[in-house]
Amino acid sequence: MLDYQLIQEAAERLENKVRHTELIPSHSFSEQLGLPVFFKCENLQRTGSFKIRGALNFILSQPRKNLARGVITASAGNHGQGVAFAASQLKVPSTVFMPENTPLQKSHAVRDYGAQIVLTGRNFDEAYAAALVRQKKTDSLFIHPFEDPLVMAGQGTIGLEILAEIPDLSTIIVPVGGGGLISGIAAAIKQTHPQVKVIGVETAAAPAMYYSLKKGQILETSIAFSLADGIAVKKPGETTFRIIRELVDEVVLVEEEEIAQTIVLLLERSKLLVEGAGAVSLAALLHGKTEFPHGKTACLLSGGNIDVRTIAMVVERGLVAGGRFLKLKVALDDVPGSLARLSSEIAAVKANIYYITHDRRCISLPLGESEVIMELETRGFEHIKTILKHLEEKGYEVTVMK
């Protein structure tokens, strides 16, 4: 188990060096869910995520001679930023291996903090293997993103901060990738508040810890594309697996559409921008993935490093998942005024046409017919039902498109 004293020492070491992030009540989600919901905003942390805590604690704990050849690590993005920033503070050279598909925002941030970047592999695990090969050649100091007690202790300082502000905390919900974050937090919380329920959340696209716990042994699972790239890990750590099995009450899975929808909801209702991994804790709560908690519940928003392109994609997917967009194919008689009448019927049910194409020349269409494909802005699923019913009552042949 992770030594509680290590976490206390980490808190002292990191004092005034990392941001004591805000723990804010969410009135909107508290009203919706019927329990006090709080957000621990590590998306507002320096470097944009909690990872700076573990990386800086590790580096500050090292004798200077251990840092002489520089440091090296592998990262999906956030840990790399933490290592690069921490190394720059001590003027230590750093090298970060990252997957080839790492979002540009994350890779550019690592570079801007002064690290040498090596893009290799299709995922974190392949980048990690390449980093180990380089470490053996250079004899530089390797900083594991989760399988290290000093790194876990740094992440565990989040638990100490939450308890200091909410001593009567009932539940905390934490993202899970390799497991270093939840291991540190669980060790910090369970030592003094064993009654607090600690829930971990993975994406169903990378469910290694979930199935390892089900099986009772560490498993390697395949990884699909995920918005939560920061927690997309094929295989959990051995130490983190043991700690989680001992201290964490449950690990659950969320789906990609649930993550996208939650990112949009956090933007709209709380004015908080989070990355995919940062949204999974609230997604699990909103979509009933665990037994409904009672009492004060903290959702850890672990990071906010999301690029503009991904934001655009996520907002669109989140709006679709939330019933805010409707894509239709409508058959029309190819006569003057048909399109105008359809537009009038759409306006009659208070929907807004976001995008429209009108095809009169497609050879698959019967003579005398045209086809309209339109995307509508809607107010939710009940509004969608109203739109479809209205159009059908007016005699339109309507197909809902994905």
Short mmCIF file of C-alpha atoms in Angstrom, two decimals, residues 16-349:
data_model
loop_
_atom_site.label_atom_id
_atom_site.label_comp_id
_atom_site.label_asym_id
_atom_site.label_seq_id
_atom_site.Cartn_x
_atom_site.Cartn_y
_atom_site.Cartn_z
CA ASN A 16 3.03 27.11 -3.31
CA LYS A 17 4.46 25.23 -6.31
CA VAL A 18 1.21 23.91 -7.74
CA ARG A 19 -2.23 25.45 -7.70
CA HIS A 20 -4.55 24.55 -4.84
CA THR A 21 -7.38 24.13 -7.32
CA GLU A 22 -10.89 25.31 -6.65
CA LEU A 23 -13.48 22.95 -5.18
CA ILE A 24 -16.72 24.48 -6.35
CA PRO A 25 -20.35 23.52 -5.69
CA SER A 26 -22.45 22.93 -8.80
CA HIS A 27 -25.91 24.33 -8.20
CA SER A 28 -27.17 23.18 -11.62
CA PHE A 29 -26.11 19.54 -11.31
CA SER A 30 -26.97 19.43 -7.60
CA GLU A 31 -30.55 20.40 -8.44
CA GLN A 32 -30.72 17.94 -11.32
CA LEU A 33 -29.38 15.00 -9.30
CA GLY A 34 -30.84 15.86 -5.91
CA LEU A 35 -27.58 15.74 -3.96
CA PRO A 36 -24.73 18.17 -3.26
CA VAL A 37 -22.28 17.92 -6.18
CA PHE A 38 -18.84 19.53 -6.09
CA PHE A 39 -16.19 19.83 -8.81
CA LYS A 40 -12.48 19.60 -7.99
CA CYS A 41 -11.14 21.66 -10.88
CA GLU A 42 -7.78 20.18 -11.84
CA ASN A 43 -8.61 21.37 -15.36
CA LEU A 44 -7.53 24.77 -13.98
CA GLN A 45 -4.22 23.39 -12.66
CA ARG A 46 -0.88 24.60 -14.03
CA THR A 47 -0.17 22.69 -17.28
CA GLY A 48 -3.91 21.99 -17.49
CA SER A 49 -4.14 18.79 -15.45
CA PHE A 50 -3.37 17.07 -12.15
CA LYS A 51 -0.28 15.40 -13.65
CA ILE A 52 2.04 18.21 -12.60
CA ARG A 53 1.57 17.14 -8.97
CA GLY A 54 3.11 13.70 -9.39
CA ALA A 55 5.80 14.76 -11.85
CA LEU A 56 6.99 17.70 -9.74
CA ASN A 57 6.90 15.69 -6.52
CA PHE A 58 9.05 13.01 -8.15
CA ILE A 59 11.66 15.42 -9.50
CA LEU A 60 11.85 17.51 -6.32
CA SER A 61 12.47 14.30 -4.36
CA GLN A 62 15.57 13.32 -6.37
CA PRO A 63 19.18 13.99 -5.41
CA ARG A 64 20.74 16.30 -7.97
CA LYS A 65 23.11 13.59 -9.21
CA ASN A 66 20.15 11.42 -10.25
CA LEU A 67 19.02 14.18 -12.59
CA ALA A 68 22.39 14.74 -14.24
CA ARG A 69 21.55 12.76 -17.40
CA GLY A 70 18.08 14.26 -17.66
CA VAL A 71 14.66 12.66 -17.31
CA ILE A 72 12.58 10.66 -19.74
CA THR A 73 8.98 9.54 -19.79
CA ALA A 74 6.09 8.32 -21.91
CA SER A 75 2.78 10.09 -21.97
CA ALA A 76 -0.54 10.47 -23.75
CA GLY A 77 -0.06 14.20 -23.19
CA ASN A 78 -0.76 15.48 -19.71
CA HIS A 79 1.98 13.63 -17.83
CA GLY A 80 4.42 14.79 -20.48
CA GLN A 81 3.46 18.40 -19.84
CA GLY A 82 3.88 17.88 -16.11
CA VAL A 83 7.34 16.34 -16.54
CA ALA A 84 8.45 18.98 -19.04
CA PHE A 85 7.34 21.82 -16.78
CA ALA A 86 8.83 20.28 -13.63
CA ALA A 87 12.14 19.58 -15.37
CA SER A 88 12.29 23.13 -16.69
CA GLN A 89 11.93 24.49 -13.16
CA LEU A 90 15.11 22.66 -12.15
CA LYS A 91 16.79 23.25 -15.53
CA VAL A 92 16.93 19.53 -16.21
CA PRO A 93 16.71 18.24 -19.81
CA SER A 94 13.64 16.12 -20.51
CA THR A 95 12.47 13.79 -23.26
CA VAL A 96 8.84 12.77 -23.71
CA PHE A 97 7.69 9.86 -25.89
CA MET A 98 4.11 10.31 -27.10
CA PRO A 99 1.78 8.39 -29.44
CA GLU A 100 1.73 9.55 -33.04
CA ASN A 101 -1.96 10.50 -32.77
CA THR A 102 -1.48 12.75 -29.73
CA PRO A 103 -3.60 15.92 -30.08
CA LEU A 104 -1.52 18.82 -31.35
CA GLN A 105 -2.46 20.99 -28.38
CA LYS A 106 -0.81 18.51 -26.01
CA SER A 107 2.32 17.81 -28.05
CA HIS A 108 2.90 21.52 -28.69
CA ALA A 109 2.48 22.29 -25.00
CA VAL A 110 5.10 19.68 -24.07
CA ARG A 111 7.50 21.20 -26.59
CA ASP A 112 6.80 24.72 -25.34
CA TYR A 113 7.69 23.65 -21.79
CA GLY A 114 11.14 22.75 -23.12
CA ALA A 115 11.05 18.96 -23.61
CA GLN A 116 12.32 17.02 -26.58
CA ILE A 117 9.36 15.17 -28.13
CA VAL A 118 9.46 11.77 -29.80
CA LEU A 119 6.19 10.81 -31.52
CA THR A 120 6.01 7.05 -31.91
CA GLY A 121 3.50 4.22 -31.66
CA ARG A 122 -0.26 3.99 -32.05
CA ASN A 123 -1.03 4.39 -28.35
CA PHE A 124 0.49 5.10 -24.94
CA ASP A 125 1.72 1.53 -24.42
CA GLU A 126 3.76 1.53 -27.64
CA ALA A 127 5.22 4.95 -26.83
CA TYR A 128 6.05 3.65 -23.34
CA ALA A 129 7.94 0.65 -24.75
CA ALA A 130 9.99 2.93 -27.00
CA ALA A 131 10.78 5.24 -24.09
CA LEU A 132 12.17 2.33 -22.06
CA VAL A 133 14.51 1.41 -24.92
CA ARG A 134 15.81 4.99 -25.07
CA GLN A 135 16.19 5.14 -21.26
CA LYS A 136 18.48 2.09 -21.25
CA LYS A 137 20.67 3.63 -23.94
CA THR A 138 21.00 7.04 -22.26
CA ASP A 139 20.81 6.03 -18.58
CA SER A 140 18.51 8.99 -17.98
CA LEU A 141 16.01 8.91 -15.09
CA PHE A 142 12.66 7.39 -16.05
CA ILE A 143 9.50 8.93 -14.57
CA HIS A 144 6.64 6.48 -14.82
CA PRO A 145 3.28 8.21 -15.35
CA PHE A 146 1.49 6.12 -12.72
CA GLU A 147 3.50 3.14 -11.42
CA ASP A 148 5.66 5.04 -8.93
CA PRO A 149 4.98 5.84 -5.24
CA LEU A 150 6.26 9.42 -5.50
CA VAL A 151 4.06 10.10 -8.51
CA MET A 152 1.05 8.54 -6.79
CA ALA A 153 1.76 10.51 -3.63
CA GLY A 154 1.77 13.75 -5.62
CA GLN A 155 -1.62 12.92 -7.09
CA GLY A 156 -2.84 11.95 -3.62
CA THR A 157 -2.50 15.56 -2.45
CA ILE A 158 -5.80 16.17 -4.27
CA GLY A 159 -7.49 13.94 -1.72
CA LEU A 160 -6.00 15.90 1.18
CA GLU A 161 -7.21 19.18 -0.32
CA ILE A 162 -10.75 17.89 -0.79
CA LEU A 163 -11.02 16.55 2.76
CA ALA A 164 -9.70 19.83 4.16
CA GLU A 165 -12.65 21.64 2.53
CA ILE A 166 -15.31 18.91 2.83
CA PRO A 167 -14.55 16.86 5.95
CA ASP A 168 -18.01 15.25 5.73
CA LEU A 169 -17.48 14.06 2.15
CA SER A 170 -19.60 11.05 1.21
CA THR A 171 -18.33 10.04 -2.27
CA ILE A 172 -15.55 10.95 -4.65
CA ILE A 173 -15.58 9.96 -8.32
CA VAL A 174 -12.20 9.78 -10.08
CA PRO A 175 -11.02 9.04 -13.66
CA VAL A 176 -8.94 5.87 -14.09
CA GLY A 177 -6.27 5.16 -16.69
CA GLY A 178 -3.15 3.46 -15.39
CA GLY A 179 -4.46 4.02 -11.89
CA GLY A 180 -1.93 6.37 -10.32
CA LEU A 181 -4.41 9.19 -9.70
CA ILE A 182 -7.09 7.13 -7.97
CA SER A 183 -4.47 5.13 -6.06
CA GLY A 184 -3.03 8.28 -4.53
CA ILE A 185 -6.43 9.79 -3.79
CA ALA A 186 -7.82 6.57 -2.30
CA ALA A 187 -4.75 6.17 -0.07
CA ALA A 188 -5.09 9.77 1.12
CA ILE A 189 -8.81 9.54 1.83
CA LYS A 190 -9.22 6.04 3.22
CA GLN A 191 -6.45 6.53 5.81
CA THR A 192 -8.48 9.08 7.77
CA HIS A 193 -11.98 8.77 6.29
CA PRO A 194 -12.55 5.09 5.51
CA GLN A 195 -16.30 5.63 5.21
CA VAL A 196 -15.90 7.79 2.08
CA LYS A 197 -16.82 5.87 -1.06
CA VAL A 198 -14.19 6.05 -3.81
CA ILE A 199 -15.49 5.33 -7.32
CA GLY A 200 -13.25 5.00 -10.38
CA VAL A 201 -14.36 5.61 -13.96
CA GLU A 202 -12.84 4.29 -17.19
CA THR A 203 -13.94 4.73 -20.76
CA ALA A 204 -15.46 1.61 -22.31
CA ALA A 205 -12.98 2.12 -25.16
CA ALA A 206 -10.08 1.30 -22.80
CA PRO A 207 -11.45 -0.86 -19.94
CA ALA A 208 -8.26 -2.53 -18.69
CA MET A 209 -8.67 -1.82 -14.97
CA TYR A 210 -12.38 -2.65 -15.00
CA TYR A 211 -11.85 -6.12 -16.46
CA SER A 212 -8.68 -6.74 -14.44
CA LEU A 213 -10.66 -6.17 -11.25
CA LYS A 214 -13.47 -8.41 -12.51
CA LYS A 215 -10.99 -11.19 -13.29
CA GLY A 216 -8.88 -10.68 -10.17
CA GLN A 217 -5.66 -10.38 -12.15
CA ILE A 218 -4.03 -7.85 -14.45
CA LEU A 219 -5.30 -8.08 -18.01
CA GLU A 220 -4.27 -6.34 -21.21
CA THR A 221 -7.21 -5.11 -23.27
CA SER A 222 -7.50 -3.61 -26.72
CA ILE A 223 -8.04 0.13 -27.12
CA ALA A 224 -10.55 1.79 -29.41
CA PHE A 225 -10.53 5.48 -30.32
CA SER A 226 -11.64 7.55 -27.35
CA LEU A 227 -12.31 11.17 -26.54
CA ALA A 228 -10.75 10.30 -23.19
CA ASP A 229 -7.28 9.71 -24.68
CA GLY A 230 -5.66 10.68 -21.39
CA ILE A 231 -6.92 7.50 -19.71
CA ALA A 232 -6.63 5.14 -22.70
CA VAL A 233 -4.22 2.52 -21.33
CA LYS A 234 -3.99 -1.12 -22.44
CA LYS A 235 -2.72 -2.49 -19.15
CA PRO A 236 -2.91 -1.13 -15.56
CA GLY A 237 0.12 -1.01 -13.30
CA GLU A 238 0.83 -3.83 -10.87
CA THR A 239 1.10 -1.53 -7.85
CA THR A 240 -1.91 0.56 -8.81
CA PHE A 241 -3.96 -2.61 -9.41
CA ARG A 242 -3.21 -3.83 -5.87
CA ILE A 243 -4.05 -0.47 -4.31
CA ILE A 244 -7.27 -0.09 -6.26
CA ARG A 245 -8.38 -3.62 -5.46
CA GLU A 246 -7.78 -2.90 -1.77
CA LEU A 247 -9.04 0.68 -1.40
CA VAL A 248 -11.37 1.59 -4.26
CA ASP A 249 -15.03 0.65 -3.82
CA GLU A 250 -15.90 0.28 -7.50
CA VAL A 251 -14.70 0.97 -11.04
CA VAL A 252 -17.33 1.63 -13.74
CA LEU A 253 -17.38 2.33 -17.47
CA VAL A 254 -18.83 5.20 -19.51
CA GLU A 255 -19.49 5.35 -23.24
CA GLU A 256 -18.11 7.83 -25.76
CA GLU A 257 -21.43 9.59 -26.38
CA GLU A 258 -21.88 10.03 -22.63
CA ILE A 259 -18.45 11.65 -22.41
CA ALA A 260 -19.21 14.00 -25.32
CA GLN A 261 -22.54 14.99 -23.86
CA THR A 262 -20.98 15.70 -20.46
CA ILE A 263 -18.28 17.94 -21.96
CA VAL A 264 -21.01 20.02 -23.57
CA LEU A 265 -23.09 20.15 -20.37
CA LEU A 266 -20.08 21.33 -18.35
CA LEU A 267 -19.46 24.07 -20.89
CA GLU A 268 -23.08 25.20 -20.96
CA ARG A 269 -24.04 24.94 -17.32
CA SER A 270 -20.81 25.40 -15.38
CA LYS A 271 -18.66 27.31 -17.90
CA LEU A 272 -15.90 24.73 -17.38
CA LEU A 273 -13.86 23.36 -20.26
CA VAL A 274 -12.60 19.81 -19.72
CA GLU A 275 -11.00 17.16 -21.89
CA GLY A 276 -12.57 13.75 -22.36
CA ALA A 277 -10.80 12.16 -19.41
CA GLY A 278 -11.83 15.10 -17.25
CA ALA A 279 -15.51 14.54 -18.02
CA VAL A 280 -15.83 10.84 -17.16
CA SER A 281 -16.45 11.35 -13.44
CA LEU A 282 -19.54 13.50 -13.99
CA ALA A 283 -20.61 11.31 -16.92
CA ALA A 284 -20.73 8.30 -14.61
CA LEU A 285 -22.89 10.21 -12.14
CA LEU A 286 -25.27 11.62 -14.74
CA HIS A 287 -25.80 8.29 -16.46
CA GLY A 288 -26.28 6.16 -13.37
CA LYS A 289 -23.21 3.98 -13.78
CA THR A 290 -22.90 3.40 -10.06
CA GLU A 291 -25.28 3.04 -7.16
CA PHE A 292 -26.70 6.49 -6.65
CA PRO A 293 -24.65 8.23 -3.95
CA HIS A 294 -26.04 10.05 -0.94
CA GLY A 295 -24.47 13.08 0.68
CA LYS A 296 -21.74 15.37 -0.58
CA THR A 297 -20.21 14.05 -3.80
CA ALA A 298 -17.03 15.32 -5.44
CA CYS A 299 -16.34 14.78 -9.15
CA LEU A 300 -12.71 15.19 -10.11
CA LEU A 301 -12.34 17.16 -13.35
CA SER A 302 -8.86 15.85 -13.99
CA GLY A 303 -7.79 17.96 -16.96
CA GLY A 304 -8.71 20.59 -19.51
CA ASN A 305 -6.21 20.01 -22.32
CA ILE A 306 -8.45 19.71 -25.35
CA ASP A 307 -7.68 21.19 -28.76
CA VAL A 308 -10.03 23.37 -30.77
CA ARG A 309 -10.65 20.75 -33.46
CA THR A 310 -11.67 18.19 -30.86
CA ILE A 311 -13.88 20.75 -29.12
CA ALA A 312 -15.76 21.32 -32.39
CA MET A 313 -16.24 17.58 -32.89
CA VAL A 314 -17.23 16.98 -29.29
CA VAL A 315 -19.73 19.83 -29.20
CA GLU A 316 -21.44 18.47 -32.32
CA ARG A 317 -21.52 14.90 -30.96
CA GLY A 318 -22.61 16.09 -27.55
CA LEU A 319 -25.48 18.10 -29.00
CA VAL A 320 -26.61 15.11 -31.05
CA ALA A 321 -26.40 12.81 -28.03
CA GLY A 322 -28.42 15.31 -26.01
CA GLY A 323 -31.20 15.60 -28.58
CA ARG A 324 -30.15 19.07 -29.68
CA PHE A 325 -29.65 18.20 -33.35
CA LEU A 326 -31.83 16.22 -35.74
CA LYS A 327 -30.76 15.10 -39.21
CA LEU A 328 -33.57 14.24 -41.60
CA LYS A 329 -34.08 13.04 -45.16
CA VAL A 330 -37.39 14.17 -46.64
CA ALA A 331 -38.93 13.20 -50.00
CA LEU A 332 -40.62 16.10 -51.83
CA ASP A 333 -42.61 16.54 -55.01
CA ASP A 334 -40.37 18.34 -57.48
CA VAL A 335 -42.66 21.30 -58.04
CA PRO A 336 -42.23 25.01 -57.27
CA GLY A 337 -42.98 25.86 -53.65
CA SER A 338 -42.36 22.39 -52.16
CA LEU A 339 -39.19 23.42 -50.36
CA ALA A 340 -40.79 26.63 -49.10
CA ARG A 341 -43.75 24.70 -47.68
CA LEU A 342 -41.42 22.26 -45.91
CA SER A 343 -39.48 25.17 -44.40
CA SER A 344 -42.75 26.68 -43.17
CA GLU A 345 -43.70 23.42 -41.44
CA ILE A 346 -40.30 23.28 -39.77
CA ALA A 347 -40.78 26.86 -38.56
CA ALA A 348 -44.26 25.98 -37.27
CA VAL A 349 -42.77 23.55 -34.72
#
